[in-house]
mmCIF file of C-alpha atoms in Angstrom:
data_model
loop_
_atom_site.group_PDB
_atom_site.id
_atom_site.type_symbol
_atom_site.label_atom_id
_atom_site.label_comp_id
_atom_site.label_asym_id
_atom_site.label_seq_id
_atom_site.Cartn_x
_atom_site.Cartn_y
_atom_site.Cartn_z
ATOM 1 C CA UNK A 2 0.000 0.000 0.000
ATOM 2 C CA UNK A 3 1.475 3.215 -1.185
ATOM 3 C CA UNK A 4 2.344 6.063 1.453
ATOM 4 C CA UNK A 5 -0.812 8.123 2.461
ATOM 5 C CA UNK A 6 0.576 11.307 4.680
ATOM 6 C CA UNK A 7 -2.729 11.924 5.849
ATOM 7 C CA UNK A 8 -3.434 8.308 7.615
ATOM 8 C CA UNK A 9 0.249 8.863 8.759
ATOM 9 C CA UNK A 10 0.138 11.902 10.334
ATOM 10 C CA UNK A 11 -3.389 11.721 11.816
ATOM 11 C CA UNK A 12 -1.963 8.128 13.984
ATOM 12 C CA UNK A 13 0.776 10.204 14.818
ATOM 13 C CA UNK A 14 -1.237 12.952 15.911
ATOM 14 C CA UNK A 15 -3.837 10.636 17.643
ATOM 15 C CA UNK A 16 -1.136 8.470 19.892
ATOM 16 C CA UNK A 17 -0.060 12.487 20.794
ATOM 17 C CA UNK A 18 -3.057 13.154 21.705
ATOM 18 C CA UNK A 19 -3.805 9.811 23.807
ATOM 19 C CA UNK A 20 -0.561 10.629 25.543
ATOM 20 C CA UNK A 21 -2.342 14.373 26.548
ATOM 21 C CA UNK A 22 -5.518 12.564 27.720
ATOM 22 C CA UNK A 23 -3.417 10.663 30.272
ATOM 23 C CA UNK A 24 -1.341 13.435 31.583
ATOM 24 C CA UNK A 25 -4.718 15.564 31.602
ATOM 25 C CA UNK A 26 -6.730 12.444 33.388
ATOM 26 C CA UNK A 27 -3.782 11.308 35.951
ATOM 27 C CA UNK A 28 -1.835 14.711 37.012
ATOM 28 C CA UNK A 29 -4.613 17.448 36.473
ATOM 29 C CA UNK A 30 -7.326 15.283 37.338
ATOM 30 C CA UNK A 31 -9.582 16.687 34.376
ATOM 31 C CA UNK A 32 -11.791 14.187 33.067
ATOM 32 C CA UNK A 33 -14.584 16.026 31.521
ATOM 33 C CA UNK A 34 -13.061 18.078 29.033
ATOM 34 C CA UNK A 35 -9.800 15.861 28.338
ATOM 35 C CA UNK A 36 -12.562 12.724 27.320
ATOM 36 C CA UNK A 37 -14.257 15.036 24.661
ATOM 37 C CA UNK A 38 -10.023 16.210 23.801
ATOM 38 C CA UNK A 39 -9.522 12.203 23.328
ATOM 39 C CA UNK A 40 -12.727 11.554 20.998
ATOM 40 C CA UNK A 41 -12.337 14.108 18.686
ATOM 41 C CA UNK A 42 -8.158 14.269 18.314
ATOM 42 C CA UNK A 43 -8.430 10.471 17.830
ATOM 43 C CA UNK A 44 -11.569 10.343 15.757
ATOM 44 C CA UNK A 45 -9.644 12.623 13.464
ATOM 45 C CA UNK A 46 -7.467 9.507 11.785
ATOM 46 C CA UNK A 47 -10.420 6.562 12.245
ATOM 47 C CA UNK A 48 -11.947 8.657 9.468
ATOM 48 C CA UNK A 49 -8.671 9.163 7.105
ATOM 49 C CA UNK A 50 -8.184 5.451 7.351
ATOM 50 C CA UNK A 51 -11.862 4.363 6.269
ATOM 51 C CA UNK A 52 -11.830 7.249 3.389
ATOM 52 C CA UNK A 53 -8.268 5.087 2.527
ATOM 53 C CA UNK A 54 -10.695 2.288 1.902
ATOM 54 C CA UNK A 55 -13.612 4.263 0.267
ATOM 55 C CA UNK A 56 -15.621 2.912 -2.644
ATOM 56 C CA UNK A 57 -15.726 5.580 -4.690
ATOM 57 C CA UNK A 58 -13.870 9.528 -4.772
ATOM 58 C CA UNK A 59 -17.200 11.177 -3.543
ATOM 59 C CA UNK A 60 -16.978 9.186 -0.405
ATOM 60 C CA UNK A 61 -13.370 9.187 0.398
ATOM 61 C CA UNK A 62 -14.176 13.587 -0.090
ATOM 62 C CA UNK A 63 -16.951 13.089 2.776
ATOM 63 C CA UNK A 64 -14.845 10.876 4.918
ATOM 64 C CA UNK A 65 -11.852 13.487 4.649
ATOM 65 C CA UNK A 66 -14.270 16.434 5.402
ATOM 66 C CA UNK A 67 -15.478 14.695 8.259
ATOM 67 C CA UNK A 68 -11.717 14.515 9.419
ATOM 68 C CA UNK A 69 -11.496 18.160 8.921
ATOM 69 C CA UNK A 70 -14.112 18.583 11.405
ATOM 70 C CA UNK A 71 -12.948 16.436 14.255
ATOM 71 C CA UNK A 72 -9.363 18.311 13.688
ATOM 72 C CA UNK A 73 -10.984 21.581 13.825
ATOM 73 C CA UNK A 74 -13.345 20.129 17.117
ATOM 74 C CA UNK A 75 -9.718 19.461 18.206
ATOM 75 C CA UNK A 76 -8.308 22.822 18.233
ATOM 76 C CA UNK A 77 -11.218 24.186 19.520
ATOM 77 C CA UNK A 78 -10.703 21.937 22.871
ATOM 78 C CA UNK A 79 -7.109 22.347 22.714
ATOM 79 C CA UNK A 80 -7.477 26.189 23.101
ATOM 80 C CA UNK A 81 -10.126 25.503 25.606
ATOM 81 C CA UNK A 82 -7.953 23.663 27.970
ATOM 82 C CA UNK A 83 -4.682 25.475 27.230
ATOM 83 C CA UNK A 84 -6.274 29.049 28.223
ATOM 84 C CA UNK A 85 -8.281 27.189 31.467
ATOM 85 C CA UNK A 86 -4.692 26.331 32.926
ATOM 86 C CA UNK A 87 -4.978 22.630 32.184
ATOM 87 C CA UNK A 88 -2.339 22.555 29.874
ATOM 88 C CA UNK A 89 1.731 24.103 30.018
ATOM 89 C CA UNK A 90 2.279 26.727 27.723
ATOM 90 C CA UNK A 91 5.215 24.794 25.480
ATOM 91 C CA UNK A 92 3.204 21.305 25.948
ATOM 92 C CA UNK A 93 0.446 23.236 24.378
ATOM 93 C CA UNK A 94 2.299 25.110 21.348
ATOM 94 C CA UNK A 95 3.637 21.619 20.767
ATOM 95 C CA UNK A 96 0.411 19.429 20.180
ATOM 96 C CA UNK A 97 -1.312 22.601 18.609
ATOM 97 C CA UNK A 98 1.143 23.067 15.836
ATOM 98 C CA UNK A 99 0.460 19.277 15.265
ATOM 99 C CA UNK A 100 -3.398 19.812 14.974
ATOM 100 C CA UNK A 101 -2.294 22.486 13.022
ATOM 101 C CA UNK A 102 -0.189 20.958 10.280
ATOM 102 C CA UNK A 103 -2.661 18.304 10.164
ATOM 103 C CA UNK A 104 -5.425 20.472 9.278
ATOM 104 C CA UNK A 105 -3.868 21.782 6.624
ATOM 105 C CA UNK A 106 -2.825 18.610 5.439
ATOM 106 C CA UNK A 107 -6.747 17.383 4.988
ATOM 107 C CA UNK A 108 -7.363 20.020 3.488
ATOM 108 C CA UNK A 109 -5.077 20.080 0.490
ATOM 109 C CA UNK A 110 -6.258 16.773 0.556
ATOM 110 C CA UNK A 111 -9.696 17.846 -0.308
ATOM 111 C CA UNK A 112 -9.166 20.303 -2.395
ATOM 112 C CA UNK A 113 -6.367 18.512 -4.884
ATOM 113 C CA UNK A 114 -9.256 15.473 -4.814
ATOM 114 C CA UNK A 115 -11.898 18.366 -5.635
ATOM 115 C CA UNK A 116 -9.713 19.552 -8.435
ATOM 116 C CA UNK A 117 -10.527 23.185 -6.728
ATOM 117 C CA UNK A 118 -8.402 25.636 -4.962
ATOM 118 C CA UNK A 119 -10.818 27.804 -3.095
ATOM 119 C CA UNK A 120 -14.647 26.482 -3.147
ATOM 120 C CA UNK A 121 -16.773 23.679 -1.710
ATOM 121 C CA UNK A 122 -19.213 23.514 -4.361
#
């Protein structure tokens, strides 16, 4: 199976982000927000790895959007925990550029399978 960055980097990204969960869980005893951290951040690759498998473009698209969404869900509690003290300033910057690089990665993704460069439609 040839090299697909996307599935790469999001399994990367995800074992990062199971790593967070646990240091979030067992030294800041935050449970709430970390679990909803862990869906999303790890959710983020399940759905790169099925659109690796899709039956047809259209659906590989959808499953790469979707991917897009949990990424951007990710930042969002990223940020969220960051700026409520739960996570160190550099351990932050760190994952963040991650989610980051990622994002940007689905999306080129998208669009080059879209043959676009700005729209949706």
């Amino acid at each position: 199976m040839k090299e697909n960055v996307s599935v790469d980097k999001s399994k990367e990204f995800a074992l990062k982000i199971i790593k967070l969960y646990r240091y979030l869980s067992d030294s800041q005893h935050e449970y709430i927000l970390s679990k909803q951290l862990l869906r999303c951040g790890t959710s983020i690759g399940a759905n790169a790895k099925e659109g690796a498998y899709a039956q047809t473009k259209a659906d590989l698209i959808t499953k790469l959007f979707i991917a897009q969404k949990e990424c951007a869900e990710t930042e969002y509690w990223l940020e969220l925990l960051h700026q409520s003290g739960y996570i160190p300033n550099e351990m932050f910057h760190d994952i963040y550029k991650d989610c980051q690089e990622l994002l940007r990665i689905l999306i080129a993704a998208t669009k080059t399978l879209q043959g676009k460069t700005g729209n949706n439609n």
